[in-house]
Amino acid sequence: MSQELQNYINEMREAGYRDSEIKKSLLQSGWPDDYLDALLDPTHTDGGVIFIKNFYKYYGDLKAVDGISIKVEKGEIFGFLGPNGAGKTTTMRTIMDLLRPTSGSIKVFGKDSKVNSVELKRYIGYLPGEVNLYGKWTGQQHINFVKKFADTRAVDITSELVARLVFDPTRKVKELSSGNKQKLGIILALMFRPQILVLDEPTNALDPLLQNVIYKILQEFADNGTTVFMSSHNLTEVERICTKVAIIKGGRIVEISDIKSLKQKRFYDIKVSFASQVTEEDLQIEGIETVNSSNDGFFIKFKGDINKLFEELSRYSIEDIKVNRASLEDIFLEFYQY
Amino acid sequence: MFTIFLKTINERRVSLVAYAVFAVLLLMMFMSLYPSIQENSQQLNELFQSYPQGLKDAFGLEEINFDTVEKFLSIQYFGFMWPMLVIVIAISVGASLAWEKEEGTISVLLSRPISRLKIFFAQYLAGVSILAVFSLISVFAAVSIASVNGIDYIFKNFLSIGFLGFLFGVAVLSVATFFSSIFSEKSRVLVFSGGMMLTMYTLNVMAGLKEALESLKYFSFFHYYDPSVALAKGELEFSAIMVFIFMALVFLTFGAYIFNKKDI
């Protein structure tokens, strides 16, 4: 999306339009002012919406985040995965300026998240990992309170969200279940169609039906240009809605990839038995990660071009073979474990 | 900023009314006792004069005299109960930020397009307003009750104690707000702020006990909050006003700086 926009800007420039004219036309199409400023500034970003660069966050000796760099592009649904305590929430809270980096920088629309936090929060909808609200207030009171901070030009979709999430705003928060509190947290984050969504485990405590509603809403937001940066432990959900993922472990990024490329990294679990005598040494084939032998044959973990493996195995007389392709979830788990 | 100011006022509305009602009821009780005490003021004065000098020095009873309602209330009401209520109100409102951090609701505020300093000052100004309302209610309740009961009073003296008590409250509020910006647990704010007030009270008492310790009184808010001067004599000491304003500004400035810098 951002590259397309950049290309469009370049074409307009080549056609002789001035930047102010290009900006005016794009503003009418709903692009945010600051984002356009960033795109039109030749010294600036290449269209990324969130830039996390060499970000470190230490609490004394504890390295919560140990030098990560991430770029999230406009319109992406970017999944941020990792085990508990890996640094996901710390990163998200720093984007929201609740925490301050030990070093490094986080830029949103090309602006520093700490220096320009007030301005940037106009464009960001944030859902914390733990939705803490005022117990004595009703959902409607929360909604009314948040509305007072909104830009007068903001599009209010509260009623639509309340209806789609089947939420009763008349009840006091202290009477709500954790799922309903989560719904309210989501409504507060999404109610003005922000340009960016920072969501810490958005479907936490929601039933599968509501999870599907959230996936649909997020997809619609992304289709309309909203950038979604979300953490999740639900690997199926990540596979389903995210376009790109970063996996963080021990405060470091261990993988950043789009879902498509990640799927290509899937390994195969193969069980094979031979009619002839074959040893583990015979199976030292490129791509094979582990080989375990048993009375039933060999259990092989293979990553790479399966055709090449079959070529090698066909040198022997195969009695039986069973091939299972690992799911994306298995890949995530592999990153979690190592 | 005004939204957060109003939110804080609304949250404290019920407790403010409760404290104000309690303060007025106490005043009514003391005022109803005053006519009979005034009649016996001569005997009471003689009784007080017979107290050991050390006791009189420690608790400032040297000039005890109940011949006017101002002198009576400066000891019986504005000398202890009222400043205690002011301290309770100031610390509980000052602990608001720590409470928001402890409950996690601070995220609701900090994820909106408003600066930390505005959140800080909105809550602080709400506390100042609550103290102002409480002081005004106390002053006007006192003169109203005196009028109804036909007791002579000097309005200016009540205004003086109301103003001094308000400044005292603002200084305490600043201390509590400072601790609130440091800590994320309300209980710790209560312990540290309350502990500081208790220490100051003790220093003031110790200063009266021994001449060598006299200078300790300068480290106590209770030395500067003196109803026997403000209410009984209707005088406002410049040094007291300056100390309260200065201490309020110091704690407020450090509190704002810490809240603005700290991870939340």
XYZ file of C-alpha atoms in Angstrom, chain A residues 57 59 93 96-100 114 117-119 121-122 124 126 128 132-134 137 142 145-146 148-149 188-189, chain B residues 1 3-4 6-7 11 99-100 103-116 259-264:
56
model
C 14.568 -1.586 27.223
C 15.005 -2.745 33.932
C 3.705 0.114 25.825
C 2.254 4.302 23.441
C 4.846 6.223 25.505
C 3.855 4.487 28.720
C 7.443 3.273 28.901
C 10.567 5.025 27.651
C 8.063 9.910 22.960
C 3.259 11.179 21.827
C 0.281 13.515 22.277
C 0.009 14.183 18.559
C -2.121 9.250 19.987
C -4.704 11.039 17.836
C -3.529 5.350 17.437
C -4.562 1.101 21.833
C -3.613 -2.994 26.546
C -8.300 -2.172 33.259
C -11.290 0.134 33.410
C -13.149 2.171 36.008
C -18.457 3.479 35.453
C -16.235 5.095 29.320
C -15.213 9.961 28.406
C -13.076 8.842 25.471
C -14.241 14.041 24.838
C -10.652 13.578 23.670
C -12.570 2.174 23.034
C -9.577 1.398 20.818
C -7.372 18.670 30.778
C -12.239 16.501 31.311
C -9.764 14.853 33.687
C -13.987 17.059 36.194
C -13.501 13.304 36.342
C -14.850 10.694 41.782
C -4.363 4.616 42.562
C -4.786 4.969 38.781
C -5.586 -0.188 39.148
C -4.145 0.058 35.644
C -6.749 2.661 34.669
C -3.950 5.132 33.958
C -3.764 3.417 30.541
C -7.233 4.776 29.780
C -5.867 8.288 30.281
C -2.411 7.823 28.786
C -3.692 6.287 25.568
C -5.598 9.500 24.818
C -4.013 12.519 23.104
C -3.203 14.376 26.303
C 0.207 14.958 27.854
C 1.287 13.445 31.129
C 5.660 11.690 36.605
C 6.675 13.069 33.233
C 9.895 11.038 33.089
C 9.027 7.786 34.764
C 7.890 4.533 33.150
C 4.269 3.849 33.919
